[in-house]
PDB file of C-alpha atoms in Angstrom:
ATOM      1  CA  MET A  30      20.396 -22.737   1.165  1.00 50.00           C
ATOM      2  CA  PRO A  31      23.291 -21.538   3.313  1.00 56.00           C
ATOM      3  CA  ASN A  32      23.126 -18.022   1.880  1.00 67.00           C
ATOM      4  CA  ALA A  33      19.413 -17.303   1.848  1.00 74.00           C
ATOM      5  CA  PRO A  34      18.740 -13.563   1.445  1.00 85.00           C
ATOM      6  CA  ALA A  35      17.659 -11.651   4.526  1.00 92.00           C
ATOM      7  CA  LEU A  36      13.947 -11.319   5.222  1.00 94.00           C
ATOM      8  CA  THR A  37      12.438  -7.874   5.466  1.00 93.00           C
ATOM      9  CA  GLU A  38      11.266  -6.823   8.891  1.00 94.00           C
ATOM     10  CA  ALA A  39       7.662  -7.078   7.704  1.00 95.00           C
ATOM     11  CA  THR A  40       8.135 -10.638   6.388  1.00 96.00           C
ATOM     12  CA  TYR A  41       9.939 -11.694   9.553  1.00 97.00           C
ATOM     13  CA  TYR A  42       7.218 -10.439  11.869  1.00 97.00           C
ATOM     14  CA  ILE A  43       4.428 -11.834   9.692  1.00 97.00           C
ATOM     15  CA  LEU A  44       5.961 -15.323   9.784  1.00 97.00           C
ATOM     16  CA  LEU A  45       6.615 -15.002  13.503  1.00 97.00           C
ATOM     17  CA  SER A  46       3.012 -13.916  14.144  1.00 97.00           C
ATOM     18  CA  LEU A  47       1.756 -16.892  12.169  1.00 97.00           C
ATOM     19  CA  TYR A  48       3.350 -19.423  14.482  1.00 95.00           C
ATOM     20  CA  LYS A  49      -0.286 -19.415  15.596  1.00 95.00           C
ATOM     21  CA  PRO A  50      -2.946 -19.135  12.822  1.00 95.00           C
ATOM     22  CA  ARG A  51      -4.324 -15.599  12.564  1.00 95.00           C
ATOM     23  CA  HIS A  52      -6.332 -13.399  10.251  1.00 92.00           C
ATOM     24  CA  GLY A  53      -4.892 -10.228   8.746  1.00 92.00           C
ATOM     25  CA  TYR A  54      -5.800  -7.848  11.536  1.00 92.00           C
ATOM     26  CA  GLY A  55      -4.503 -10.332  14.121  1.00 95.00           C
ATOM     27  CA  ILE A  56      -1.085 -10.267  12.421  1.00 97.00           C
ATOM     28  CA  MET A  57      -0.997  -6.469  12.653  1.00 96.00           C
ATOM     29  CA  GLN A  58      -1.868  -6.554  16.356  1.00 95.00           C
ATOM     30  CA  GLN A  59       0.561  -9.364  17.207  1.00 97.00           C
ATOM     31  CA  THR A  60       3.429  -7.642  15.370  1.00 97.00           C
ATOM     32  CA  GLU A  61       2.794  -4.363  17.131  1.00 96.00           C
ATOM     33  CA  GLU A  62       2.617  -6.128  20.484  1.00 96.00           C
ATOM     34  CA  MET A  63       5.794  -8.209  19.977  1.00 96.00           C
ATOM     35  CA  SER A  64       7.806  -5.187  18.877  1.00 96.00           C
ATOM     36  CA  ARG A  65       6.284  -3.084  21.672  1.00 96.00           C
ATOM     37  CA  GLY A  66       4.731  -0.682  19.201  1.00 94.00           C
ATOM     38  CA  ARG A  67       7.864  -0.175  17.110  1.00 95.00           C
ATOM     39  CA  VAL A  68       6.789  -2.146  14.014  1.00 95.00           C
ATOM     40  CA  ARG A  69       3.392  -1.202  12.655  1.00 94.00           C
ATOM     41  CA  LEU A  70       2.413  -3.091   9.507  1.00 96.00           C
ATOM     42  CA  ALA A  71       0.196  -0.995   7.264  1.00 96.00           C
ATOM     43  CA  ALA A  72      -2.729  -2.886   5.755  1.00 95.00           C
ATOM     44  CA  GLY A  73      -1.696  -2.445   2.103  1.00 95.00           C
ATOM     45  CA  THR A  74       1.855  -3.584   2.807  1.00 96.00           C
ATOM     46  CA  LEU A  75       0.554  -6.568   4.776  1.00 97.00           C
ATOM     47  CA  TYR A  76      -1.890  -7.577   2.044  1.00 96.00           C
ATOM     48  CA  GLY A  77       0.838  -7.549  -0.609  1.00 95.00           C
ATOM     49  CA  ALA A  78       3.248  -9.472   1.632  1.00 96.00           C
ATOM     50  CA  LEU A  79       0.629 -12.124   2.508  1.00 96.00           C
ATOM     51  CA  ASN A  80      -0.097 -12.740  -1.182  1.00 95.00           C
ATOM     52  CA  ALA A  81       3.626 -13.031  -1.935  1.00 95.00           C
ATOM     53  CA  LEU A  82       4.132 -15.441   0.991  1.00 97.00           C
ATOM     54  CA  CYS A  83       1.209 -17.599  -0.174  1.00 97.00           C
ATOM     55  CA  ASP A  84       2.753 -17.716  -3.673  1.00 97.00           C
ATOM     56  CA  LYS A  85       6.039 -18.864  -2.140  1.00 96.00           C
ATOM     57  CA  GLY A  86       4.267 -21.552  -0.152  1.00 97.00           C
ATOM     58  CA  TRP A  87       5.556 -20.264   3.206  1.00 97.00           C
ATOM     59  CA  ILE A  88       1.998 -19.722   4.435  1.00 97.00           C
ATOM     60  CA  VAL A  89      -1.479 -20.905   3.384  1.00 96.00           C
ATOM     61  CA  LEU A  90      -4.959 -19.449   3.752  1.00 92.00           C
ATOM     62  CA  LYS A  91      -7.344 -21.844   5.498  1.00 90.00           C
ATOM     63  CA  SER A  92     -11.030 -21.702   6.374  1.00 84.00           C
ATOM     64  CA  MET A  93     -11.537 -21.925  10.097  1.00 76.00           C
ATOM     65  CA  GLY A  94     -14.412 -23.848  11.682  1.00 71.00           C
ATOM     66  CA  ASP A  95     -17.886 -23.877  10.124  1.00 69.00           C
ATOM     67  CA  ASP A  96     -17.831 -20.334   8.804  1.00 67.00           C
ATOM     68  CA  THR A  97     -16.207 -20.603   5.356  1.00 63.00           C
ATOM     69  CA  ARG A  98     -15.844 -16.843   5.091  1.00 67.00           C
ATOM     70  CA  ARG A  99     -13.626 -16.660   8.135  1.00 72.00           C
ATOM     71  CA  LYS A 100     -10.159 -17.446   6.865  1.00 82.00           C
ATOM     72  CA  GLU A 101      -6.881 -17.504   8.693  1.00 92.00           C
ATOM     73  CA  TYR A 102      -3.299 -17.663   7.551  1.00 96.00           C
ATOM     74  CA  VAL A 103      -1.235 -20.663   8.658  1.00 96.00           C
ATOM     75  CA  LEU A 104       2.545 -21.115   8.604  1.00 97.00           C
ATOM     76  CA  THR A 105       3.690 -24.120   6.509  1.00 97.00           C
ATOM     77  CA  GLU A 106       6.661 -26.421   7.233  1.00 97.00           C
ATOM     78  CA  LYS A 107       8.596 -24.551   4.562  1.00 97.00           C
ATOM     79  CA  GLY A 108       7.756 -21.256   6.250  1.00 97.00           C
ATOM     80  CA  LYS A 109       8.941 -22.625   9.596  1.00 97.00           C
ATOM     81  CA  GLU A 110      12.283 -23.642   8.054  1.00 96.00           C
ATOM     82  CA  VAL A 111      12.740 -20.150   6.634  1.00 96.00           C
ATOM     83  CA  LEU A 112      12.018 -18.660  10.031  1.00 96.00           C
ATOM     84  CA  VAL A 113      14.493 -20.938  11.845  1.00 96.00           C
ATOM     85  CA  ARG A 114      17.218 -20.059   9.341  1.00 96.00           C
ATOM     86  CA  GLU A 115      16.496 -16.352   9.688  1.00 96.00           C
ATOM     87  CA  VAL A 116      16.778 -16.496  13.462  1.00 96.00           C
ATOM     88  CA  GLU A 117      20.212 -18.147  13.051  1.00 96.00           C
ATOM     89  CA  ARG A 118      21.261 -15.382  10.672  1.00 95.00           C
ATOM     90  CA  LEU A 119      20.051 -12.686  13.051  1.00 96.00           C
ATOM     91  CA  LYS A 120      21.947 -14.318  15.928  1.00 97.00           C
ATOM     92  CA  GLU A 121      25.129 -14.043  13.906  1.00 96.00           C
ATOM     93  CA  LEU A 122      24.463 -10.360  13.247  1.00 95.00           C
ATOM     94  CA  VAL A 123      23.863  -9.618  16.913  1.00 96.00           C
ATOM     95  CA  GLN A 124      26.863 -11.660  18.120  1.00 96.00           C
ATOM     96  CA  ASN A 125      29.189  -9.902  15.699  1.00 96.00           C
ATOM     97  CA  GLY A 126      27.779  -6.514  16.561  1.00 95.00           C
ATOM     98  CA  GLU A 127      28.157  -7.058  20.277  1.00 95.00           C
ATOM     99  CA  ALA A 128      31.664  -8.491  19.924  1.00 95.00           C
ATOM    100  CA  VAL A 129      32.897  -5.482  17.959  1.00 94.00           C
ATOM    101  CA  LEU A 130      31.237  -2.949  20.220  1.00 93.00           C
ATOM    102  CA  ARG A 131      32.632  -4.664  23.351  1.00 90.00           C
ATOM    103  CA  GLU A 132      36.175  -4.265  22.013  1.00 85.00           C
ATOM    104  CA  GLU A 133      35.506  -0.574  21.545  1.00 67.00           C
ATOM    105  CA  MET A 134      34.594  -0.029  25.146  1.00 63.00           C
TER     106      MET A 134
ATOM    107  CA  MET B   2     -26.414  15.486   7.401  1.00 83.00           C
ATOM    108  CA  GLU B   3     -24.615  18.641   6.320  1.00 93.00           C
ATOM    109  CA  SER B   4     -22.560  18.013   3.217  1.00 95.00           C
ATOM    110  CA  LYS B   5     -20.680  19.840   0.483  1.00 96.00           C
ATOM    111  CA  THR B   6     -19.092  18.984  -2.841  1.00 97.00           C
ATOM    112  CA  VAL B   7     -15.778  20.440  -3.902  1.00 97.00           C
ATOM    113  CA  SER B   8     -14.351  20.318  -7.426  1.00 96.00           C
ATOM    114  CA  LYS B   9     -10.606  20.013  -7.488  1.00 95.00           C
ATOM    115  CA  TRP B  10      -7.989  18.731  -9.891  1.00 94.00           C
ATOM    116  CA  PHE B  11      -4.783  16.940  -9.002  1.00 94.00           C
ATOM    117  CA  TRP B  12      -2.075  15.726 -11.362  1.00 93.00           C
ATOM    118  CA  VAL B  13      -1.382  12.017 -11.057  1.00 92.00           C
ATOM    119  CA  TRP B  14       2.075  12.617  -9.515  1.00 93.00           C
ATOM    120  CA  ASP B  15       0.465  14.785  -6.856  1.00 95.00           C
ATOM    121  CA  PHE B  16      -1.504  11.947  -5.245  1.00 96.00           C
ATOM    122  CA  GLU B  17       0.282  12.616  -1.951  1.00 96.00           C
ATOM    123  CA  LYS B  18      -0.827  16.250  -2.116  1.00 97.00           C
ATOM    124  CA  GLU B  19      -4.370  15.093  -2.810  1.00 97.00           C
ATOM    125  CA  GLU B  20      -4.248  12.867   0.262  1.00 97.00           C
ATOM    126  CA  ALA B  21      -2.806  15.678   2.376  1.00 98.00           C
ATOM    127  CA  TRP B  22      -5.632  17.972   1.252  1.00 98.00           C
ATOM    128  CA  LEU B  23      -8.274  15.340   2.076  1.00 98.00           C
ATOM    129  CA  ASN B  24      -6.774  14.996   5.555  1.00 98.00           C
ATOM    130  CA  GLU B  25      -6.729  18.768   5.956  1.00 98.00           C
ATOM    131  CA  MET B  26     -10.459  18.744   5.157  1.00 98.00           C
ATOM    132  CA  ALA B  27     -10.981  16.008   7.773  1.00 98.00           C
ATOM    133  CA  ALA B  28      -8.990  18.028  10.308  1.00 97.00           C
ATOM    134  CA  ASN B  29     -11.373  20.922   9.607  1.00 97.00           C
ATOM    135  CA  GLY B  30     -14.437  18.737  10.184  1.00 97.00           C
ATOM    136  CA  TRP B  31     -15.171  17.530   6.651  1.00 98.00           C
ATOM    137  CA  ALA B  32     -14.906  13.789   6.090  1.00 98.00           C
ATOM    138  CA  LEU B  33     -14.634  12.475   2.537  1.00 98.00           C
ATOM    139  CA  ASP B  34     -17.846  10.602   1.740  1.00 97.00           C
ATOM    140  CA  SER B  35     -17.733   9.866  -1.974  1.00 97.00           C
ATOM    141  CA  VAL B  36     -15.618  10.658  -5.011  1.00 97.00           C
ATOM    142  CA  GLY B  37     -16.368  11.526  -8.643  1.00 95.00           C
ATOM    143  CA  PHE B  38     -14.405  12.876 -11.582  1.00 93.00           C
ATOM    144  CA  CYS B  39     -12.500  15.822 -10.059  1.00 92.00           C
ATOM    145  CA  LYS B  40     -15.274  15.965  -7.466  1.00 95.00           C
ATOM    146  CA  TYR B  41     -15.157  15.240  -3.780  1.00 97.00           C
ATOM    147  CA  ARG B  42     -18.201  15.041  -1.550  1.00 97.00           C
ATOM    148  CA  PHE B  43     -17.721  15.679   2.150  1.00 98.00           C
ATOM    149  CA  VAL B  44     -19.964  15.254   5.185  1.00 97.00           C
ATOM    150  CA  ARG B  45     -19.632  16.986   8.524  1.00 97.00           C
ATOM    151  CA  CYS B  46     -17.512  15.171  11.118  1.00 97.00           C
ATOM    152  CA  ALA B  47     -15.783  16.079  14.332  1.00 97.00           C
ATOM    153  CA  PRO B  48     -12.492  17.858  13.508  1.00 97.00           C
ATOM    154  CA  GLY B  49      -9.805  15.201  13.089  1.00 96.00           C
ATOM    155  CA  GLU B  50     -12.274  12.339  13.399  1.00 97.00           C
ATOM    156  CA  TYR B  51     -10.929  10.582  10.306  1.00 98.00           C
ATOM    157  CA  THR B  52      -7.691   9.773   8.506  1.00 98.00           C
ATOM    158  CA  VAL B  53      -8.101   9.499   4.717  1.00 98.00           C
ATOM    159  CA  ARG B  54      -5.884   7.434   2.398  1.00 98.00           C
ATOM    160  CA  THR B  55      -5.851   6.910  -1.346  1.00 97.00           C
ATOM    161  CA  GLU B  56      -3.928   4.583  -3.643  1.00 97.00           C
ATOM    162  CA  MET B  57      -4.006   3.160  -7.124  1.00 96.00           C
ATOM    163  CA  HIS B  58      -5.208  -0.400  -6.883  1.00 94.00           C
ATOM    164  CA  PRO B  59      -6.825  -2.706  -9.440  1.00 89.00           C
ATOM    165  CA  PHE B  60     -10.395  -3.681  -8.584  1.00 87.00           C
ATOM    166  CA  ASP B  61     -10.131  -6.382  -5.933  1.00 91.00           C
ATOM    167  CA  GLU B  62     -13.086  -7.208  -3.721  1.00 91.00           C
ATOM    168  CA  SER B  63     -10.980  -9.246  -1.303  1.00 91.00           C
ATOM    169  CA  TYR B  64      -8.603  -6.306  -0.791  1.00 94.00           C
ATOM    170  CA  ILE B  65     -11.480  -4.039   0.193  1.00 95.00           C
ATOM    171  CA  ARG B  66     -12.792  -6.689   2.591  1.00 93.00           C
ATOM    172  CA  PHE B  67      -9.289  -7.055   4.029  1.00 93.00           C
ATOM    173  CA  MET B  68      -9.078  -3.295   4.610  1.00 95.00           C
ATOM    174  CA  GLU B  69     -12.513  -3.250   6.235  1.00 94.00           C
ATOM    175  CA  GLU B  70     -11.431  -6.003   8.633  1.00 91.00           C
ATOM    176  CA  THR B  71      -8.660  -3.704   9.828  1.00 92.00           C
ATOM    177  CA  GLY B  72     -11.190  -1.014  10.682  1.00 92.00           C
ATOM    178  CA  ALA B  73     -10.995   1.107   7.523  1.00 96.00           C
ATOM    179  CA  GLU B  74     -14.084   2.234   5.586  1.00 97.00           C
ATOM    180  CA  TYR B  75     -14.160   2.049   1.821  1.00 97.00           C
ATOM    181  CA  VAL B  76     -15.194   5.487   0.543  1.00 97.00           C
ATOM    182  CA  GLY B  77     -15.194   4.881  -3.207  1.00 96.00           C
ATOM    183  CA  ARG B  78     -13.298   4.550  -6.420  1.00 95.00           C
ATOM    184  CA  MET B  79     -12.452   6.978  -9.192  1.00 93.00           C
ATOM    185  CA  MET B  80     -10.847   5.313 -12.193  1.00 89.00           C
ATOM    186  CA  ALA B  81      -8.010   3.220 -10.778  1.00 91.00           C
ATOM    187  CA  TRP B  82      -7.846   5.147  -7.488  1.00 95.00           C
ATOM    188  CA  ILE B  83      -9.521   3.917  -4.334  1.00 97.00           C
ATOM    189  CA  TYR B  84     -10.236   5.945  -1.223  1.00 98.00           C
ATOM    190  CA  PHE B  85     -10.440   4.782   2.376  1.00 98.00           C
ATOM    191  CA  ARG B  86     -11.045   6.515   5.663  1.00 98.00           C
ATOM    192  CA  LYS B  87     -10.582   5.329   9.203  1.00 97.00           C
ATOM    193  CA  LYS B  88     -11.548   6.837  12.544  1.00 97.00           C
ATOM    194  CA  THR B  89      -8.439   8.239  14.185  1.00 96.00           C
ATOM    195  CA  ASP B  90      -9.597   6.638  17.468  1.00 94.00           C
ATOM    196  CA  ASN B  91      -9.098   3.227  15.838  1.00 90.00           C
ATOM    197  CA  GLY B  92      -5.371   3.786  15.526  1.00 88.00           C
ATOM    198  CA  VAL B  93      -2.805   5.069  13.054  1.00 91.00           C
ATOM    199  CA  PHE B  94      -3.887   4.551   9.458  1.00 95.00           C
ATOM    200  CA  ASP B  95      -1.356   4.063   6.691  1.00 96.00           C
ATOM    201  CA  LEU B  96      -1.525   1.968   3.544  1.00 97.00           C
ATOM    202  CA  TYR B  97       2.187   1.276   3.244  1.00 96.00           C
ATOM    203  CA  SER B  98       4.783   0.812   5.942  1.00 95.00           C
ATOM    204  CA  ASP B  99       7.948  -0.047   4.037  1.00 94.00           C
ATOM    205  CA  ILE B 100       9.899   1.141   1.019  1.00 95.00           C
ATOM    206  CA  ASP B 101       9.297  -2.046  -1.005  1.00 94.00           C
ATOM    207  CA  SER B 102       5.539  -1.688  -0.980  1.00 95.00           C
ATOM    208  CA  ARG B 103       5.769   2.056  -1.750  1.00 96.00           C
ATOM    209  CA  ILE B 104       7.893   1.185  -4.768  1.00 96.00           C
ATOM    210  CA  SER B 105       5.436  -1.454  -5.970  1.00 95.00           C
ATOM    211  CA  HIS B 106       2.634   1.108  -5.643  1.00 96.00           C
ATOM    212  CA  LEU B 107       4.570   3.512  -7.894  1.00 97.00           C
ATOM    213  CA  GLU B 108       5.248   0.656 -10.317  1.00 96.00           C
ATOM    214  CA  ARG B 109       1.509  -0.029 -10.436  1.00 95.00           C
ATOM    215  CA  ILE B 110       0.842   3.633 -11.317  1.00 96.00           C
ATOM    216  CA  GLY B 111       3.625   3.450 -13.917  1.00 96.00           C
ATOM    217  CA  ARG B 112       2.110   0.407 -15.595  1.00 95.00           C
ATOM    218  CA  VAL B 113      -1.295   2.087 -15.950  1.00 94.00           C
ATOM    219  CA  LEU B 114       0.287   5.275 -17.353  1.00 94.00           C
ATOM    220  CA  THR B 115       2.323   3.220 -19.822  1.00 95.00           C
ATOM    221  CA  ALA B 116      -0.730   1.297 -21.003  1.00 94.00           C
ATOM    222  CA  VAL B 117      -2.938   4.370 -21.430  1.00 93.00           C
ATOM    223  CA  GLY B 118      -0.075   6.433 -22.871  1.00 93.00           C
ATOM    224  CA  GLY B 119       0.832   3.682 -25.338  1.00 93.00           C
ATOM    225  CA  ALA B 120      -2.760   3.338 -26.500  1.00 93.00           C
ATOM    226  CA  ASN B 121      -3.010   7.101 -27.075  1.00 91.00           C
ATOM    227  CA  LEU B 122       0.238   7.092 -28.998  1.00 92.00           C
ATOM    228  CA  LEU B 123      -0.958   4.290 -31.231  1.00 91.00           C
ATOM    229  CA  ILE B 124      -4.375   5.855 -31.881  1.00 89.00           C
ATOM    230  CA  GLY B 125      -2.728   9.238 -32.412  1.00 89.00           C
ATOM    231  CA  VAL B 126      -0.316   7.876 -34.996  1.00 88.00           C
ATOM    232  CA  ILE B 127      -3.039   5.962 -36.822  1.00 86.00           C
ATOM    233  CA  ASN B 128      -5.353   8.986 -36.862  1.00 83.00           C
ATOM    234  CA  SER B 129      -2.616  11.332 -38.019  1.00 82.00           C
ATOM    235  CA  ALA B 130      -1.176   9.074 -40.706  1.00 81.00           C
ATOM    236  CA  GLY B 131      -4.027   7.032 -42.149  1.00 72.00           C
ATOM    237  CA  VAL B 132      -7.578   7.928 -41.270  1.00 64.00           C
ATOM    238  CA  ARG B 133      -6.951  11.692 -41.154  1.00 65.00           C
ATOM    239  CA  THR B 134      -9.831  12.629 -38.897  1.00 69.00           C
ATOM    240  CA  GLY B 135      -7.813  15.661 -37.959  1.00 75.00           C
ATOM    241  CA  LEU B 136      -8.075  14.685 -34.315  1.00 80.00           C
ATOM    242  CA  GLY B 137      -4.927  12.601 -34.043  1.00 84.00           C
ATOM    243  CA  TRP B 138      -3.110  15.495 -32.357  1.00 87.00           C
ATOM    244  CA  ILE B 139      -5.395  15.168 -29.322  1.00 89.00           C
ATOM    245  CA  ASN B 140      -4.214  11.602 -28.734  1.00 90.00           C
ATOM    246  CA  LEU B 141      -0.611  12.581 -29.342  1.00 92.00           C
ATOM    247  CA  LEU B 142      -0.957  15.413 -26.841  1.00 92.00           C
ATOM    248  CA  CYS B 143      -2.453  12.968 -24.307  1.00 93.00           C
ATOM    249  CA  ALA B 144       0.359  10.504 -24.973  1.00 94.00           C
ATOM    250  CA  THR B 145       2.991  13.210 -24.433  1.00 94.00           C
ATOM    251  CA  PHE B 146       1.354  14.274 -21.219  1.00 93.00           C
ATOM    252  CA  LEU B 147       1.018  10.684 -19.941  1.00 94.00           C
ATOM    253  CA  MET B 148       4.692  10.047 -20.691  1.00 94.00           C
ATOM    254  CA  TYR B 149       5.578  13.187 -18.736  1.00 95.00           C
ATOM    255  CA  SER B 150       3.515  11.837 -15.803  1.00 95.00           C
ATOM    256  CA  LEU B 151       5.351   8.543 -16.099  1.00 96.00           C
ATOM    257  CA  GLY B 152       8.633  10.427 -15.808  1.00 95.00           C
ATOM    258  CA  ARG B 153       7.473  12.160 -12.623  1.00 96.00           C
ATOM    259  CA  ILE B 154       6.377   8.846 -11.085  1.00 96.00           C
ATOM    260  CA  HIS B 155       9.654   7.252 -12.148  1.00 96.00           C
ATOM    261  CA  GLY B 156      11.576  10.034 -10.405  1.00 96.00           C
ATOM    262  CA  LYS B 157       9.759   9.294  -7.154  1.00 96.00           C
ATOM    263  CA  LYS B 158      10.528   5.614  -7.556  1.00 96.00           C
ATOM    264  CA  GLU B 159      14.233   6.255  -8.119  1.00 96.00           C
ATOM    265  CA  ALA B 160      14.414   8.340  -4.956  1.00 96.00           C
ATOM    266  CA  LEU B 161      12.923   5.458  -2.974  1.00 96.00           C
ATOM    267  CA  GLU B 162      15.257   2.924  -4.579  1.00 96.00           C
ATOM    268  CA  LYS B 163      18.229   5.027  -3.497  1.00 96.00           C
ATOM    269  CA  GLU B 164      16.890   5.055   0.031  1.00 93.00           C
ATOM    270  CA  ARG B 165      16.417   1.288  -0.071  1.00 92.00           C
ATOM    271  CA  GLU B 166      20.145   0.796  -0.624  1.00 92.00           C
ATOM    272  CA  LEU B 167      20.623   1.690   3.018  1.00 92.00           C
ATOM    273  CA  HIS B 168      17.471   0.508   4.766  1.00 88.00           C
ATOM    274  CA  GLU B 169      14.073  -0.998   4.112  1.00 84.00           C
TER     275      GLU B 169
END
C-alpha cells in the first residue's frame, strides 16, 4: 500500500500510545502527555476509534493477568506496520514543509 | 440532600442547548442527578463542581463502564439519550474531540429519527387509508415533525462536513 490514506490525529496517537498495552484511560493520559497537553482525546471519540481499530485488526483487546475484567488494548503486527508507514509519510510532509519555508527565508 | 426537579422541554436539534443549560445549572450549584421525560432532578453541589454531557447512544453497558473508568459518572438515560457528569477537578470533560466522531453522533441521531419518522408515516398512512380510526393524522403530524427534525440535524452535519474538508 504505497498510497495508504493519512491517519487522523486521534488514530495516530492511539496507535502510538499502544506501543505498550494500555486500558482506555491510559491511552488518554499517554496521548495528552506525549503531545504536551495539545491533543486531548475525549472518551466518546476514543471509544468509537478503539472499536473501529479492533474491527480493522490493528489492535486487540486482551485480558491482563488473573483479573478477567481488567482488559487492555494491544497493538498487533498489522497495527505496527500502519504506524511505521504513517511515520514515513509524516516525515515527507515535514521535510517538504521545511524545504519550502527555508527557501522563503 | 437538598434537591429540586425542573420540567423543561428541548427540541432534539437543541441538544447542545440542553447541555449548556445543564452546565449552567451546575455552575449555579445544581448538579444533574437523574433524568425523566422532560424532567430533570438536581442536587446541591459546589458551584462549578461538575461538567455535564449528554449524547444519543444505543444501550451499551461496556460504553458506560468505559466512561466510568475515565472518571465520569453515569447519571441516567431518557429514551436514546444518556447523561454523564464529571467533577471539574478530574479534568476537562468532553464526549467528542474531533469532527469525525461529531458527525457520526449526528448520523446516529439521524438514523433514530428516520426509523421513528418512517414508522409514524407508515402507521399514519394505514390509519388514514384503511382502518379509518380517525387518528391517522396524529401519526402523520408526528412523521412531518420528525422529518423536520431530521432536516435540522442534517444541516448541522453538513456544516461539519464542510469544516472537515480543511481539517479534522
